[in-house]
């Protein structure tokens, strides 16, 4: 396996340093994912830009977290499942929703389950969802804008999930209590 560097502001390429400083300010630390992506100023800039855009999307914080966790579940990203479990907790997402996604089970709320199922289908079918699936999503109370906003979340998570797969990124200490493997839902 190829070893990748987890950069700090001292070791990162010059163009990545301000982006790592931005992460430090936002999270109070430089997450290993950001340190990893700093190898490519383009990758870290793309990730942070997509993250910022998705946070401004039409979704509520709970809905955004459902999208992030569902994508990370389907892509089996151990790092992102742990990190987004912590983020969901900090954003006061109902723990039962988080645990359902971590276990690969339906969410009890039908509308939110529709979001989880639609996101899951988009990921697992690489965007090839049926017209019936889109209609069911819209009939659950979502909009055409929401359809495309899910794609923004997928774009963001593909960058992080695949980066973590390539590098086998170590889970940061604050997220370790939320460690996850598919089939294991317990969150610390």
Tab-separated table of C-alpha atoms in Angstrom:
chain	number	residue	atom	x	y	z
A	1	UNK	CA	0.000	0.000	0.000
A	2	UNK	CA	1.144	3.515	-0.755
A	3	UNK	CA	1.609	5.702	2.291
A	4	UNK	CA	0.144	9.200	2.200
A	5	UNK	CA	1.175	12.135	4.363
A	6	UNK	CA	-1.218	13.754	6.795
A	7	UNK	CA	-0.032	17.341	6.407
A	8	UNK	CA	0.104	20.116	8.965
A	9	UNK	CA	0.288	23.806	8.154
A	10	UNK	CA	4.072	23.424	8.306
A	11	UNK	CA	4.361	20.533	5.819
A	12	UNK	CA	1.516	21.260	3.385
A	13	UNK	CA	2.023	22.772	-0.052
A	14	UNK	CA	1.839	26.562	0.183
A	15	UNK	CA	-1.556	26.739	-1.562
A	16	UNK	CA	-3.043	24.297	0.956
A	17	UNK	CA	-1.835	26.103	4.085
A	18	UNK	CA	-4.663	28.683	4.222
A	19	UNK	CA	-7.186	25.878	3.716
A	20	UNK	CA	-5.728	23.932	6.632
A	21	UNK	CA	-5.869	27.094	8.731
A	22	UNK	CA	-9.542	27.423	7.767
A	23	UNK	CA	-10.145	23.826	8.932
A	24	UNK	CA	-8.295	24.541	12.189
A	25	UNK	CA	-10.543	27.541	12.830
A	26	UNK	CA	-13.740	25.645	12.006
A	27	UNK	CA	-13.019	22.414	13.886
A	28	UNK	CA	-10.491	23.473	16.510
A	29	UNK	CA	-8.104	20.967	14.934
A	30	UNK	CA	-6.985	19.834	11.506
A	31	UNK	CA	-8.908	16.621	10.839
A	32	UNK	CA	-6.767	13.880	9.314
A	33	UNK	CA	-8.941	14.017	6.192
A	34	UNK	CA	-8.024	17.663	5.628
A	35	UNK	CA	-4.359	16.973	6.317
A	36	UNK	CA	-4.502	14.144	3.791
A	37	UNK	CA	-6.269	16.177	1.118
A	38	UNK	CA	-3.812	19.066	1.591
A	39	UNK	CA	-1.402	17.092	-0.612
A	40	UNK	CA	-3.478	18.472	-3.485
A	41	UNK	CA	-4.493	22.119	-3.099
A	42	UNK	CA	-7.164	21.426	-5.721
A	43	UNK	CA	-8.642	18.485	-3.796
A	44	UNK	CA	-8.853	20.250	-0.437
A	45	UNK	CA	-10.253	23.404	-2.076
A	46	UNK	CA	-12.847	21.352	-3.950
A	47	UNK	CA	-13.845	19.507	-0.775
A	48	UNK	CA	-14.154	22.660	1.311
A	49	UNK	CA	-16.055	24.450	-1.454
A	50	UNK	CA	-18.526	21.593	-1.880
A	51	UNK	CA	-18.923	21.316	1.911
A	52	UNK	CA	-19.694	25.033	2.138
A	53	UNK	CA	-22.182	24.836	-0.710
A	54	UNK	CA	-23.917	21.776	0.744
A	55	UNK	CA	-24.210	23.481	4.136
A	56	UNK	CA	-26.064	26.317	2.342
A	57	UNK	CA	-28.320	23.905	0.444
A	58	UNK	CA	-32.073	23.559	0.777
A	59	UNK	CA	-31.679	20.912	3.489
A	60	UNK	CA	-32.034	21.311	7.234
A	61	UNK	CA	-29.095	20.218	9.425
A	62	UNK	CA	-30.853	16.897	10.125
A	63	UNK	CA	-31.450	16.296	6.420
A	64	UNK	CA	-27.833	17.165	5.536
A	65	UNK	CA	-26.572	14.710	8.123
A	66	UNK	CA	-28.869	11.996	6.768
A	67	UNK	CA	-27.374	12.538	3.321
A	68	UNK	CA	-23.755	12.532	4.610
A	69	UNK	CA	-24.213	9.450	6.782
A	70	UNK	CA	-26.117	7.533	4.107
A	71	UNK	CA	-23.450	8.168	1.489
A	72	UNK	CA	-20.683	7.191	3.899
A	73	UNK	CA	-22.626	4.058	4.884
A	74	UNK	CA	-23.085	2.979	1.267
A	75	UNK	CA	-19.434	3.689	0.459
A	76	UNK	CA	-18.352	1.960	3.697
A	77	UNK	CA	-16.193	4.886	4.764
A	78	UNK	CA	-15.146	4.169	8.338
A	79	UNK	CA	-13.561	7.584	8.785
A	80	UNK	CA	-16.567	9.576	7.556
A	81	UNK	CA	-19.094	7.469	9.466
A	82	UNK	CA	-17.240	8.222	12.692
A	83	UNK	CA	-16.736	11.911	11.880
A	84	UNK	CA	-20.313	12.467	10.717
A	85	UNK	CA	-21.718	10.673	13.745
A	86	UNK	CA	-19.865	13.231	15.868
A	87	UNK	CA	-21.022	16.093	13.631
A	88	UNK	CA	-24.631	14.880	13.781
A	89	UNK	CA	-24.407	14.854	17.575
A	90	UNK	CA	-23.035	18.396	17.648
A	91	UNK	CA	-25.886	19.490	15.362
A	92	UNK	CA	-28.485	17.861	17.654
A	93	UNK	CA	-29.667	15.257	15.141
A	94	UNK	CA	-31.931	12.692	16.804
A	95	UNK	CA	-29.735	9.770	17.893
A	96	UNK	CA	-32.310	7.236	16.669
A	97	UNK	CA	-31.912	8.583	13.132
A	98	UNK	CA	-28.118	8.301	13.321
A	99	UNK	CA	-28.263	4.784	14.761
A	100	UNK	CA	-30.733	3.620	12.091
A	101	UNK	CA	-28.407	4.773	9.318
A	102	UNK	CA	-25.333	3.287	11.013
A	103	UNK	CA	-27.213	-0.042	11.248
A	104	UNK	CA	-28.450	0.095	7.648
A	105	UNK	CA	-32.052	0.213	8.839
A	106	UNK	CA	-34.954	2.444	7.793
A	107	UNK	CA	-35.552	5.713	9.627
A	108	UNK	CA	-38.861	5.719	11.529
A	109	UNK	CA	-40.008	9.068	10.095
A	110	UNK	CA	-41.421	8.332	6.585
A	111	UNK	CA	-40.307	11.647	5.058
A	112	UNK	CA	-36.746	11.335	6.362
A	113	UNK	CA	-36.693	7.669	5.346
A	114	UNK	CA	-37.533	8.792	1.824
A	115	UNK	CA	-34.443	11.024	1.868
A	116	UNK	CA	-32.269	8.175	3.143
A	117	UNK	CA	-33.653	5.713	0.588
A	118	UNK	CA	-33.337	8.156	-2.326
A	119	UNK	CA	-29.754	9.039	-1.376
A	120	UNK	CA	-28.894	5.362	-0.969
A	121	UNK	CA	-30.325	4.531	-4.375
A	122	UNK	CA	-28.466	7.370	-6.073
A	123	UNK	CA	-25.176	6.148	-4.578
A	124	UNK	CA	-25.625	2.425	-5.120
A	125	UNK	CA	-27.027	2.855	-8.630
A	126	UNK	CA	-24.484	5.535	-9.611
A	127	UNK	CA	-27.233	8.035	-10.364
A	128	UNK	CA	-29.446	5.670	-12.354
A	129	UNK	CA	-32.633	5.959	-10.299
A	130	UNK	CA	-36.053	5.258	-11.726
A	131	UNK	CA	-38.707	7.847	-12.397
A	132	UNK	CA	-40.787	6.127	-9.733
A	133	UNK	CA	-38.032	6.718	-7.158
A	134	UNK	CA	-37.840	10.406	-8.024
A	135	UNK	CA	-41.644	10.681	-7.850
A	136	UNK	CA	-41.722	8.928	-4.466
A	137	UNK	CA	-39.064	11.348	-3.177
A	138	UNK	CA	-41.052	14.352	-4.421
A	139	UNK	CA	-44.297	12.912	-3.037
A	140	UNK	CA	-42.634	12.617	0.378
A	141	UNK	CA	-42.449	16.407	0.460
A	142	UNK	CA	-39.089	17.066	-1.147
A	143	UNK	CA	-38.505	19.331	-4.135
A	144	UNK	CA	-36.692	19.179	-7.441
A	145	UNK	CA	-34.085	21.462	-5.842
A	146	UNK	CA	-33.595	18.814	-3.153
A	147	UNK	CA	-32.934	16.204	-5.861
A	148	UNK	CA	-29.925	18.163	-7.092
A	149	UNK	CA	-28.795	19.145	-3.615
A	150	UNK	CA	-28.430	15.428	-2.800
A	151	UNK	CA	-26.012	15.270	-5.742
A	152	UNK	CA	-23.933	18.085	-4.226
A	153	UNK	CA	-23.696	16.069	-0.995
A	154	UNK	CA	-22.695	12.975	-2.973
A	155	UNK	CA	-20.008	14.946	-4.802
A	156	UNK	CA	-18.586	16.160	-1.502
A	157	UNK	CA	-18.612	12.717	0.080
A	158	UNK	CA	-17.117	10.964	-2.956
A	159	UNK	CA	-14.042	13.164	-2.502
A	160	UNK	CA	-13.732	12.322	1.181
A	161	UNK	CA	-14.883	8.688	1.100
A	162	UNK	CA	-12.580	7.761	-1.770
A	163	UNK	CA	-9.650	9.704	-0.291
A	164	UNK	CA	-10.082	7.798	2.956
A	165	UNK	CA	-10.267	4.492	1.094
A	166	UNK	CA	-7.039	5.270	-0.771
A	167	UNK	CA	-5.136	6.338	2.323
A	168	UNK	CA	-6.850	4.236	5.000
A	169	UNK	CA	-7.058	7.473	6.974
A	170	UNK	CA	-6.752	7.058	10.729
A	171	UNK	CA	-9.803	8.258	12.639
A	172	UNK	CA	-9.059	11.392	14.656
A	173	UNK	CA	-9.067	10.971	18.430
A	174	UNK	CA	-12.283	13.000	18.985
A	175	UNK	CA	-14.149	10.715	16.551
A	176	UNK	CA	-12.738	7.358	17.683
A	177	UNK	CA	-15.591	6.693	20.113
A	178	UNK	CA	-17.860	6.647	17.043
A	179	UNK	CA	-15.796	4.050	15.171
A	180	UNK	CA	-17.929	2.005	12.798
A	181	UNK	CA	-17.809	-0.960	10.507
A	182	UNK	CA	-20.717	-2.055	8.348
A	183	UNK	CA	-22.987	-4.246	10.432
A	184	UNK	CA	-21.950	-2.542	13.688
A	185	UNK	CA	-24.203	0.362	14.640
A	186	UNK	CA	-23.102	1.172	18.190
A	187	UNK	CA	-21.932	4.782	18.516
A	188	UNK	CA	-19.922	5.061	21.701
